[in-house]
Short mmCIF file of C-alpha atoms and ligand atoms in Angstrom, two decimals:
data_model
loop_
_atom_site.label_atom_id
_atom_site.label_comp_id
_atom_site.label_asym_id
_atom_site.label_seq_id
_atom_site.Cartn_x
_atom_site.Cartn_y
_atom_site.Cartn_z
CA UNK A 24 18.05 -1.68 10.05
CA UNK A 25 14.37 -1.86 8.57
CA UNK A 26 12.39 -4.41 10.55
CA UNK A 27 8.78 -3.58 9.60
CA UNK A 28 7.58 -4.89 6.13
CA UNK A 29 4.39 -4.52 4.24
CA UNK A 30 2.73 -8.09 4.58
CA UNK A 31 2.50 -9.98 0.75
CA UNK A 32 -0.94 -8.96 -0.05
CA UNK A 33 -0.26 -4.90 0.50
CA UNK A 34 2.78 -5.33 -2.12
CA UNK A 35 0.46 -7.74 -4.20
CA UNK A 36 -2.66 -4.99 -4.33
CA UNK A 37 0.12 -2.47 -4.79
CA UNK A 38 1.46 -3.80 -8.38
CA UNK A 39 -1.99 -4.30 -9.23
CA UNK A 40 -2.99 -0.92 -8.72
CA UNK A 41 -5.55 -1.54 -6.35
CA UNK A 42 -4.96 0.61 -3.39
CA UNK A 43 -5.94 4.05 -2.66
CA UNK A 44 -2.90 6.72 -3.29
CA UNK A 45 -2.12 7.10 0.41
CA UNK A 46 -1.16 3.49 0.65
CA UNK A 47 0.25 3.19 -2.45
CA UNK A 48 2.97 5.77 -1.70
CA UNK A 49 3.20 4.40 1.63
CA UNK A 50 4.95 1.24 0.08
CA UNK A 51 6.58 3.17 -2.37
CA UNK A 52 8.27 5.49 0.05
CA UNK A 53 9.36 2.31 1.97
CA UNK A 54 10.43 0.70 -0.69
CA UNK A 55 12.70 3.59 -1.94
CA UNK A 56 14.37 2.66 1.30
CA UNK A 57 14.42 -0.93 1.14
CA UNK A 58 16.08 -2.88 -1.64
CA UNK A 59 14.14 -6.55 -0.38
CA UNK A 60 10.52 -5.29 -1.21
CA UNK A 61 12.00 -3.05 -3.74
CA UNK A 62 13.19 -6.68 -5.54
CA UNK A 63 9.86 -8.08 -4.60
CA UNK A 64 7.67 -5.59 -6.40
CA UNK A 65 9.85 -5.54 -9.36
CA UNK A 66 9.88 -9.32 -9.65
CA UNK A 67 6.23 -9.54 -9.21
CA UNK A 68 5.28 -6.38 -11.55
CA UNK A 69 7.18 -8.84 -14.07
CA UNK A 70 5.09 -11.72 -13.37
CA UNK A 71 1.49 -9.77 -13.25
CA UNK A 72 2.61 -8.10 -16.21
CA UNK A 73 3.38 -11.76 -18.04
CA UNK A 74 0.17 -13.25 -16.80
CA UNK A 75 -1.78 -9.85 -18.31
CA UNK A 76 -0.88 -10.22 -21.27
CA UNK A 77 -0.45 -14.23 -22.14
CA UNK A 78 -1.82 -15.19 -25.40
CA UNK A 79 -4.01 -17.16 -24.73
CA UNK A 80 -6.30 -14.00 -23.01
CA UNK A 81 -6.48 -12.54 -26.50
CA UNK A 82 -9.53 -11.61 -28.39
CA UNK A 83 -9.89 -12.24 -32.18
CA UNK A 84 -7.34 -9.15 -33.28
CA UNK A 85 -9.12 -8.45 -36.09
CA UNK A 86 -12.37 -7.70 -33.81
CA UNK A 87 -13.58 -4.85 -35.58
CA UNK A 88 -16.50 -4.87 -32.96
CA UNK A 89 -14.24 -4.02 -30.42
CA UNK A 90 -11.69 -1.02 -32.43
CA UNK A 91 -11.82 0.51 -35.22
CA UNK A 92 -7.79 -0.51 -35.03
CA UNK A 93 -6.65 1.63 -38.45
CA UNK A 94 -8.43 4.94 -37.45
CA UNK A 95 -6.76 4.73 -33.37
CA UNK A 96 -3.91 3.86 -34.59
CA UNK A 97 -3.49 6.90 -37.02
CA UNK A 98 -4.93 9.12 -34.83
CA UNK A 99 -1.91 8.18 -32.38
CA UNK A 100 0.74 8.01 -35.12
CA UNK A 101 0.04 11.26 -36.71
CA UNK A 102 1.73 13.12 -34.24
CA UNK A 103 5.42 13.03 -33.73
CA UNK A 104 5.51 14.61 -30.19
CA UNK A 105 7.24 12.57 -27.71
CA UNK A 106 6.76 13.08 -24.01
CA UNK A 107 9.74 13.58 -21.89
CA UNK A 108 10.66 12.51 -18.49
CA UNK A 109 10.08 15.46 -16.21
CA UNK A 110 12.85 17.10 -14.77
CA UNK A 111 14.08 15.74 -11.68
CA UNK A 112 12.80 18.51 -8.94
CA UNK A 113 13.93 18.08 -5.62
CA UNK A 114 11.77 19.75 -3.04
CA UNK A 115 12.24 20.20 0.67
CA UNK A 116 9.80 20.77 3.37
CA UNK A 117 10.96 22.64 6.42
CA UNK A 118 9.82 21.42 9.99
CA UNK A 119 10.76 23.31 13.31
CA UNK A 120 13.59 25.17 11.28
CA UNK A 121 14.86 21.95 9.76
CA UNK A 122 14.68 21.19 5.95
CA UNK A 123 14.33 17.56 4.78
CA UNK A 124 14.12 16.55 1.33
CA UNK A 125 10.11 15.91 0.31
CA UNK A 126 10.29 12.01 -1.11
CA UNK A 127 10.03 12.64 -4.67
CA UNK A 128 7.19 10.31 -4.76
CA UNK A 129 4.80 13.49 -3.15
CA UNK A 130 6.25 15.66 -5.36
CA UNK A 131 2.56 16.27 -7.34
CA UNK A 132 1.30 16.55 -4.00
CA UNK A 133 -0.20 19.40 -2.58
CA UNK A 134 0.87 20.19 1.06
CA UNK A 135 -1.54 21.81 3.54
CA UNK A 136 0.29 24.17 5.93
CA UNK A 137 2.30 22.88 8.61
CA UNK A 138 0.49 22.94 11.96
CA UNK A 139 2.24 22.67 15.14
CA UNK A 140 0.87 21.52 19.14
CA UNK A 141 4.30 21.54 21.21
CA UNK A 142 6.55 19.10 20.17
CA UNK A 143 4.54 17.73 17.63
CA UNK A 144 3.73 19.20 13.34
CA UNK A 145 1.81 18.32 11.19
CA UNK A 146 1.36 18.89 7.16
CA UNK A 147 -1.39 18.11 5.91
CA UNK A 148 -1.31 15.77 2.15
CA UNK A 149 -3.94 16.54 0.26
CA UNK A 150 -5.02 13.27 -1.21
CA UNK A 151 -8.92 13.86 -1.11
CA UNK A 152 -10.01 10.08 -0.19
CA UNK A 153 -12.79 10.55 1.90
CA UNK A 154 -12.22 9.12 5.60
CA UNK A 155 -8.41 8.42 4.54
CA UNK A 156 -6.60 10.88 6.03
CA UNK A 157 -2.75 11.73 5.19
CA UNK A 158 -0.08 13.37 6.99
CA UNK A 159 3.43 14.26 7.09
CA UNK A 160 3.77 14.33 10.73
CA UNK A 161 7.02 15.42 12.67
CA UNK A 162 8.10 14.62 16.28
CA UNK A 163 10.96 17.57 18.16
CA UNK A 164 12.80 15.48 20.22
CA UNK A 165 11.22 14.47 23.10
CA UNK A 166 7.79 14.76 21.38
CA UNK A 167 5.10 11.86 21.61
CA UNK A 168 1.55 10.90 21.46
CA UNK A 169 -0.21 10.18 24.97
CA UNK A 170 -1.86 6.50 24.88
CA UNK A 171 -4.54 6.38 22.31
CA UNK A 172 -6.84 3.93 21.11
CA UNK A 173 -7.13 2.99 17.34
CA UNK A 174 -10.51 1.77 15.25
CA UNK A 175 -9.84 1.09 11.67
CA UNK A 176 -6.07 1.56 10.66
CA UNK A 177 -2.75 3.64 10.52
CA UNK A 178 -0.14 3.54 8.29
CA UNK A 179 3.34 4.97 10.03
CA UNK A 180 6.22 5.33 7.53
CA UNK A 181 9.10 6.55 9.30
CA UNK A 182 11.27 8.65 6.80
CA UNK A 183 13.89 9.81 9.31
CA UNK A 184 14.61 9.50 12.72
CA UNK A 185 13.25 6.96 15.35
CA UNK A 186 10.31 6.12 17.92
CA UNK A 187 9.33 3.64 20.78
CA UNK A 188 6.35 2.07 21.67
CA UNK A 189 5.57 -0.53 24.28
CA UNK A 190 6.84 -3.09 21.48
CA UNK A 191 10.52 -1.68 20.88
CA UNK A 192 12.29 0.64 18.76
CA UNK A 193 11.41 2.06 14.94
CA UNK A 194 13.88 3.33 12.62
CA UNK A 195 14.34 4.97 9.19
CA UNK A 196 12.05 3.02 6.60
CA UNK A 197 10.11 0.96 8.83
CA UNK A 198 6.58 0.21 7.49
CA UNK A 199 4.57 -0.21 10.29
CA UNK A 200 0.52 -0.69 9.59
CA UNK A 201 -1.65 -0.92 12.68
CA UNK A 202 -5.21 -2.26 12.22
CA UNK A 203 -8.17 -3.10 14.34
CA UNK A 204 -8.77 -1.82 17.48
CA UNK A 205 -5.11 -1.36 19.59
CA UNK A 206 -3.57 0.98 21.82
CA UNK A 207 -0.45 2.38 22.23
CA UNK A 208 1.79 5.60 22.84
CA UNK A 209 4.70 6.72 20.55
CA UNK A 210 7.54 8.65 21.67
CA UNK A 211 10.69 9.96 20.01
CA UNK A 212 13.80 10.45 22.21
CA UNK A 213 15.65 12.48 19.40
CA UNK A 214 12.91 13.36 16.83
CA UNK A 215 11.43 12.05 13.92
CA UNK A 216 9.44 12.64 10.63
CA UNK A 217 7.11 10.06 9.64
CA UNK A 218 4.22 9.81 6.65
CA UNK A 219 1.21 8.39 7.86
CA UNK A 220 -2.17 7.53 6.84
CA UNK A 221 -5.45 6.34 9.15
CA UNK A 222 -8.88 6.18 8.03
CA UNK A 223 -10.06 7.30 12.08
CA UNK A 224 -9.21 9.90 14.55
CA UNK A 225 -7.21 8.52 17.47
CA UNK A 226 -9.06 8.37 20.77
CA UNK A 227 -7.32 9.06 23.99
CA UNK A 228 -7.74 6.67 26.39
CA UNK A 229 -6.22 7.70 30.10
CA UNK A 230 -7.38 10.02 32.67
CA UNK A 231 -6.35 13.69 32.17
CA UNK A 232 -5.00 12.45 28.53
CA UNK A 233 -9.01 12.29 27.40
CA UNK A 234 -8.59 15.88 28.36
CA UNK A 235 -6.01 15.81 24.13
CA UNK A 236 -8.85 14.31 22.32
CA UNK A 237 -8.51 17.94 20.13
CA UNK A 238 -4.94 16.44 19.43
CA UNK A 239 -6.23 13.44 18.26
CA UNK A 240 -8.01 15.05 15.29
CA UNK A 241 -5.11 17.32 15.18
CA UNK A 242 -3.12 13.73 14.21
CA UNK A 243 -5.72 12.35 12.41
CA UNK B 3 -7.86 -32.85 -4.38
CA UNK B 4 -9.10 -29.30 -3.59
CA UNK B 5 -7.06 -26.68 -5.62
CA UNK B 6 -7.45 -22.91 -4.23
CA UNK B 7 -7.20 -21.07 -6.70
CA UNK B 8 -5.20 -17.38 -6.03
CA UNK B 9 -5.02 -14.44 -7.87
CA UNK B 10 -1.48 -15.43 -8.45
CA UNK B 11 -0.98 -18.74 -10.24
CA UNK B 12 2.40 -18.77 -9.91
CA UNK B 13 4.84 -18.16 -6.96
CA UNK B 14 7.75 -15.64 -6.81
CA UNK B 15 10.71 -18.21 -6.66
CA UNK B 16 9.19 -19.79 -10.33
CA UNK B 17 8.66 -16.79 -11.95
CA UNK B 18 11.81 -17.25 -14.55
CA UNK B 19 11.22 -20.89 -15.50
CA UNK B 20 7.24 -20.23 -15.92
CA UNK B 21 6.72 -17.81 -18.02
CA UNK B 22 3.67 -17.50 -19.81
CA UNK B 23 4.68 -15.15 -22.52
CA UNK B 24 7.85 -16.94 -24.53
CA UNK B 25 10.72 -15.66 -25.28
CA UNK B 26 11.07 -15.19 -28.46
CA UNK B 27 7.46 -13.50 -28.23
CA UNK B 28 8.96 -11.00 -25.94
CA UNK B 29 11.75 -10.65 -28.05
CA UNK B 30 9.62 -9.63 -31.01
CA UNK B 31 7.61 -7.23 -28.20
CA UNK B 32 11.36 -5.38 -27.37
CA UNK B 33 11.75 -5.28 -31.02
CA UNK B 34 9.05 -3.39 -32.03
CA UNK B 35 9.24 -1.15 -28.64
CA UNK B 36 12.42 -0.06 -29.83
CA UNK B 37 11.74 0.42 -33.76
CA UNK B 38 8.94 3.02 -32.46
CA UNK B 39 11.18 4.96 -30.26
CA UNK B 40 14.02 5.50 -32.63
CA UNK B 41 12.60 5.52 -35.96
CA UNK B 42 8.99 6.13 -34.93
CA UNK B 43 7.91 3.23 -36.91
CA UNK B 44 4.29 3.17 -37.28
CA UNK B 45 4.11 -0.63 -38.51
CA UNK B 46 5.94 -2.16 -35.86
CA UNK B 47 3.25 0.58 -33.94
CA UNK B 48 0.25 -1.47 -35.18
CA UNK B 49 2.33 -4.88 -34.07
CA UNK B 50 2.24 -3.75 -30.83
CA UNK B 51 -1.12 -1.95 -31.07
CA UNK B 52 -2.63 -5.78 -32.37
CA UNK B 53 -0.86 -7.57 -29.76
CA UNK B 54 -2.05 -5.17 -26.59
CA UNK B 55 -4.89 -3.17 -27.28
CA UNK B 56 -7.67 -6.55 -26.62
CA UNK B 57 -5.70 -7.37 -23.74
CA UNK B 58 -5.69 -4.16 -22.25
CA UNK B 59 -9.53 -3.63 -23.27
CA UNK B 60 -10.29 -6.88 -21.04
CA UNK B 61 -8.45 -5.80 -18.17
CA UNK B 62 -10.05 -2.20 -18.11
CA UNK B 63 -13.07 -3.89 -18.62
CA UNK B 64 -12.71 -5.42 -15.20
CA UNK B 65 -11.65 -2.13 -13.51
CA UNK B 66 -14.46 0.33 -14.87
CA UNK B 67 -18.08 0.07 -14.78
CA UNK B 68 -18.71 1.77 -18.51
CA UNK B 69 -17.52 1.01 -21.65
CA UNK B 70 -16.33 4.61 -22.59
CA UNK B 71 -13.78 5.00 -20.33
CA UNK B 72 -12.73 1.42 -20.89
CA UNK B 73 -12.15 2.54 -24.10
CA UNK B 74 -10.28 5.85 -23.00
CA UNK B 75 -7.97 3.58 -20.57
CA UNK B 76 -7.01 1.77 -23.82
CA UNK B 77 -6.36 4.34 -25.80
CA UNK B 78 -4.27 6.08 -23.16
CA UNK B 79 -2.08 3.85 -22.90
CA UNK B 80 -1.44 3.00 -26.27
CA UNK B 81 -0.78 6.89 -27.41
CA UNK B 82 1.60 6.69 -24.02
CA UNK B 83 3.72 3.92 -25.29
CA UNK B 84 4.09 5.89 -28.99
CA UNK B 85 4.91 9.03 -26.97
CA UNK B 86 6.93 7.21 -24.25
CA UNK B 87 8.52 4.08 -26.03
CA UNK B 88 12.15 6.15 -25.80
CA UNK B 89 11.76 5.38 -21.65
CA UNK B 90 12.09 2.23 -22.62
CA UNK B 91 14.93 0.02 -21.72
CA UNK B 92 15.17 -3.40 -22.63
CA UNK B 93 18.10 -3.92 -20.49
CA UNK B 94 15.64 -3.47 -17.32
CA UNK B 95 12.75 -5.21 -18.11
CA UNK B 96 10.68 -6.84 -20.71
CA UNK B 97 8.07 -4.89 -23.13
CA UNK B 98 5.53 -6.18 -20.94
CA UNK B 99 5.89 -5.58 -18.19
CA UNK B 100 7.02 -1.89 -18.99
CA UNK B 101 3.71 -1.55 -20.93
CA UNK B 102 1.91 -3.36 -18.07
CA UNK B 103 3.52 -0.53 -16.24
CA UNK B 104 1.67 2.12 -18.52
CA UNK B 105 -1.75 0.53 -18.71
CA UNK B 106 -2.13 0.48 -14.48
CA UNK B 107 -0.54 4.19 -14.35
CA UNK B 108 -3.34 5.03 -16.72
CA UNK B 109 -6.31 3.22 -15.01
CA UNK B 110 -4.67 4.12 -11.55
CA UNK B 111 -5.00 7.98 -12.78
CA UNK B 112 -8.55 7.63 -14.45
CA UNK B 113 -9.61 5.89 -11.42
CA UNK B 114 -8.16 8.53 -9.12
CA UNK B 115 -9.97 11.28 -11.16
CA UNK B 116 -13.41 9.71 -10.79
CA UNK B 117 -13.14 8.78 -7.14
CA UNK B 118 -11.62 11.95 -5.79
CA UNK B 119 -12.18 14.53 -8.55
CA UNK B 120 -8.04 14.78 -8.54
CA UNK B 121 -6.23 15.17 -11.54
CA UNK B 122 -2.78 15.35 -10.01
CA UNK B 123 -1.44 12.49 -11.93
CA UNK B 124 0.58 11.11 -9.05
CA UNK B 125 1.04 7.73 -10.77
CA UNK B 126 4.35 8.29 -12.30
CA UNK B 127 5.85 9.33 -9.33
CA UNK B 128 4.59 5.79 -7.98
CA UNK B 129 5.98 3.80 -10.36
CA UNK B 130 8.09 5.47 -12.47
CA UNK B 131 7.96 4.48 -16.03
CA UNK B 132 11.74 5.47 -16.40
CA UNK B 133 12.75 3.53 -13.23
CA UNK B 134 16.68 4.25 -12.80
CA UNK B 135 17.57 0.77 -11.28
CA UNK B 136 21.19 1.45 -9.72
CA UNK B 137 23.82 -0.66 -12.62
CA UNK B 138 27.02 -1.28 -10.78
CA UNK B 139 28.42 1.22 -12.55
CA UNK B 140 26.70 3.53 -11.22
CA UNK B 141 27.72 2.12 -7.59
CA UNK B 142 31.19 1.94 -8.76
CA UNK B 143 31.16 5.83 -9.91
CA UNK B 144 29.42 6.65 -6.51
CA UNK B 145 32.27 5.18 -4.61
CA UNK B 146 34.93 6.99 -6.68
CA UNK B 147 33.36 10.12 -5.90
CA UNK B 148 33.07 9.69 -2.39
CA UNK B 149 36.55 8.50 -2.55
CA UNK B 150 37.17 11.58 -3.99
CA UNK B 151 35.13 13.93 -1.59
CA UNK B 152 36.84 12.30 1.46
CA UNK B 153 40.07 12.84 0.02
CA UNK B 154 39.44 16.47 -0.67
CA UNK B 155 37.81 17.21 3.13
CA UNK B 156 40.73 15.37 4.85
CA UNK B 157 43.16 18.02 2.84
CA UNK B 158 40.97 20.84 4.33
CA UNK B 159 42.30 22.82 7.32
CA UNK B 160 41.35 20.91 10.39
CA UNK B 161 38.94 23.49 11.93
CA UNK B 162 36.91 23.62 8.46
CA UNK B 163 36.78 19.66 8.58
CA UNK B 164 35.03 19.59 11.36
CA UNK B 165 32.43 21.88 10.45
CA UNK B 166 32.13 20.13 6.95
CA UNK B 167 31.89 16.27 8.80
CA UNK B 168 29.53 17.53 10.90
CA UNK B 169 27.50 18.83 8.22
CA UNK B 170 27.34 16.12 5.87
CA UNK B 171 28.35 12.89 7.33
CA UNK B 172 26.66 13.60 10.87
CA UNK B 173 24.03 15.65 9.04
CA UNK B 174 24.47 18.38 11.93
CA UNK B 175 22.24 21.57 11.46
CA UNK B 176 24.15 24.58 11.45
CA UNK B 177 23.03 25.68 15.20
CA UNK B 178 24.10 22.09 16.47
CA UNK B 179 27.41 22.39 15.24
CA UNK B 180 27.61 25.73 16.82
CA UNK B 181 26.19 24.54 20.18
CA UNK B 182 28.53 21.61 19.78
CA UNK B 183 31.97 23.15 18.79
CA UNK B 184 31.52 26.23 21.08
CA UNK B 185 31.64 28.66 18.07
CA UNK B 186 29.24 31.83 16.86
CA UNK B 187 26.87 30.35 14.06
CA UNK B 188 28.25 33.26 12.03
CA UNK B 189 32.03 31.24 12.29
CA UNK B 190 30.07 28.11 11.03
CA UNK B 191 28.67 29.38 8.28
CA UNK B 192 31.74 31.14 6.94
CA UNK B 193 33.59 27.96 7.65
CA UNK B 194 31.46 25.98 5.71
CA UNK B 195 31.38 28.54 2.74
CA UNK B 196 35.08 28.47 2.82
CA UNK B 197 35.47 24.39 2.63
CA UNK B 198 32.71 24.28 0.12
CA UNK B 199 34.21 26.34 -2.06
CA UNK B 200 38.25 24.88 -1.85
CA UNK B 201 36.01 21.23 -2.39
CA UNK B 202 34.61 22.22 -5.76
CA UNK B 203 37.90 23.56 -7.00
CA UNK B 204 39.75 19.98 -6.45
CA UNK B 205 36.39 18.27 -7.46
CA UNK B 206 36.70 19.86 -10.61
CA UNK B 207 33.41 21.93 -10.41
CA UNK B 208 34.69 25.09 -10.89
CA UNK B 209 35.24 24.92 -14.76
CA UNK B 210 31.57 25.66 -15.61
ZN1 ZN C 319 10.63 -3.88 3.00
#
């Protein structure tokens, strides 16, 4: 059961179209998973939508300032080509030996190669936003991150599987977005495959553990 | 009284009995949505052209910093809705917010191209413009054929059931299920082969 939720404003900035590409597919992916936000976007897409285009907000039509209206319009109109929907592709992405279906929202993607440190892979997305880094990032059982310490945020999307921190359990479609400074230390008894995004490279924080920093720009 | 004023004048839970646009306005919207996808109708084109084009110009004005590719972001998005108008259903939604749908996949693309030089178009994949919303039909169908598909695997030979519930409804790998039943991988995979293949006869698959 999906107890992790993007907050109101993430879904609001979502419709709008305001967030980067890594976020927005973060909410999509989760909300391919969960019908209450799926609802919620739908419902408010209807009402930005309404509010967009209200009457009242409308210029003079005839505003030949603004468009030369006939010429666009038959430059449109003149051809007959429609566009159709693309073919439904359905992609997998193998981890450790195991395929999983690629969410069809990364399907125009392009995947780095899949990395691996012991229990832990990593594919790279390449999204090209700067200091937002995204990941398709899969846990062998058994696999976890030693403590670490956060600046900025991180995005976890868990598409399959589950993981623990020091505040409970995760499961499939959880949407869990960390921000600020925190710490904490994953682990996934039986596996897991999660998208994530962060905008900084994890520091480790304990003893020998400073010892993984590498694999905290590995994660990153 | 201080009002704060939000981006979003209206809450979630009023959305129906405040709407902004009318309904017979959105009506006339579905109307001419539909005359351009199935008879390509260029008048009820310019209808739909006069009522969105400003509207979208404002809100693109908002979102770039140069008129030109304002202007690009509108005319996107209105040669999308003649090429794309057939996506449209008017059982799922309302012209505008389907074209509201089109105008931010546009601007969300544009955007995407000037910020990070990509021109992968992910948008669409985002938020589909032909969003399948499960009907209960749909549902209804899905259950039949499960009903259907459990039916057929508890007719299968016992040994070949387990190796095809394992598979599918415990979504097993292949090696697990050999681990787990004690078996060669090579028995597993003929095993499967085997149940797949009796399946698709009493499916019905096997005519094409
Ligand atoms: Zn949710």
């Amino acid at each position: 059961m999906i107890k992790h939720h993007p907050t109101f404003e993430l879904i609001q900035s979502f419709v709008n179209g305001d967030l980067p590409a890594s976020l927005s597919i973060g909410i999509k992916l989760h909300a391919e998973m969960c019908s209450q936000c799926q609802k919620q976007i739908a419902q408010l897409t209807e009402q930005v939508a309404d509010n967009a285009f209200e009457s009242e907000n409308s210029f003079a039509v005839n505003d030949n300032d603004i468009f030369d209206f006939e010429s666009i319009i038959s430059d449109i109109t003149e051809s007959d080509d429609i566009d159709d929907v693309s073919v439904e592709i359905n992609k997998t992405i193998n981890f450790k030996n195991k395929a999983y279906p690629l969410p069809k929202a990364l399907n125009n993607v392009s995947v780095g190669k899949t990395a691996n440190i012991g229990k832990l892979s990593r594919a790279r997305l390449q999204l090209d936003e700067e200091e937002i880094h995204t990941n398709l990032l899969h846990f062998n059982p058994g696999g976890g991150v030693p403590e670490h310490t956060h600046k900025g945020f991180e995005l976890t999307v868990l598409l399959d599987g589950s993981f623990t921190d020091h505040k409970g359990e995760y499961t499939k479609g959880d949407f869990i977005m960390l921000d600020g400074t925190f710490t904490h230390q994953p682990i996934s008894e039986k596996g897991c495959l999660c998208y994530t995004v962060a905008n900084d490279a994890l520091h480790f924080t304990q003893g020998i553990n400073k010892l993984l920093n590498p694999i905290g720009n590995f994660i990153y | 009284m201080i009002v704060v004023q939000t981006e979003l004048p209206i809450s979630i839970g009023h959305a129906k009995s405040k709407r902004m646009i009318n309904n017979t306005e959105v009506q006339e919207l579905n109307g001419w949505l539909k005359a351009v996808a199935n008879s390509r109708c260029k008048i009820a084109f310019t209808h739909l052209f006069k009522f969105f084009a400003p509207k979208i110009q404002r809100i693109a004005r908002s979102k770039f910093t140069n008129e030109a590719q304002a202007h690009e972001a509108v005319q996107e998005t209105m040669s999308n809705v003649w090429r794309k108008a057939h996506l449209f259903d008017a059982d799922k939604g309302a012209a505008t917010t389907w074209v509201y749908t089109v105008m931010r996949n546009v601007i969300f693309d544009l955007l995407r191209k000037m910020k990070s030089n990509r021109e992968d178009n992910l948008s669409d994949d985002i938020w589909p413009i032909a969003e399948s919303t499960v009907s209960d039909d749909d549902i209804y169908e899905d259950h039949l054929e499960n009903k259907k598909l459990l039916h057929g695997i508890e007719s299968l030979p016992e040994a070949q059931q387990q190796v095809v519930k394992g598979f599918y409804l415990m979504e097993m790998s292949q090696e697990q299920l050999a681990t787990h039943l004690n078996l060669p991988l090579g028995t597993i995979k003929s095993r499967l082969r085997l149940a797949l293949s009796k399946l698709k006869v009493q499916l019905g698959e096997d005519h094409d």
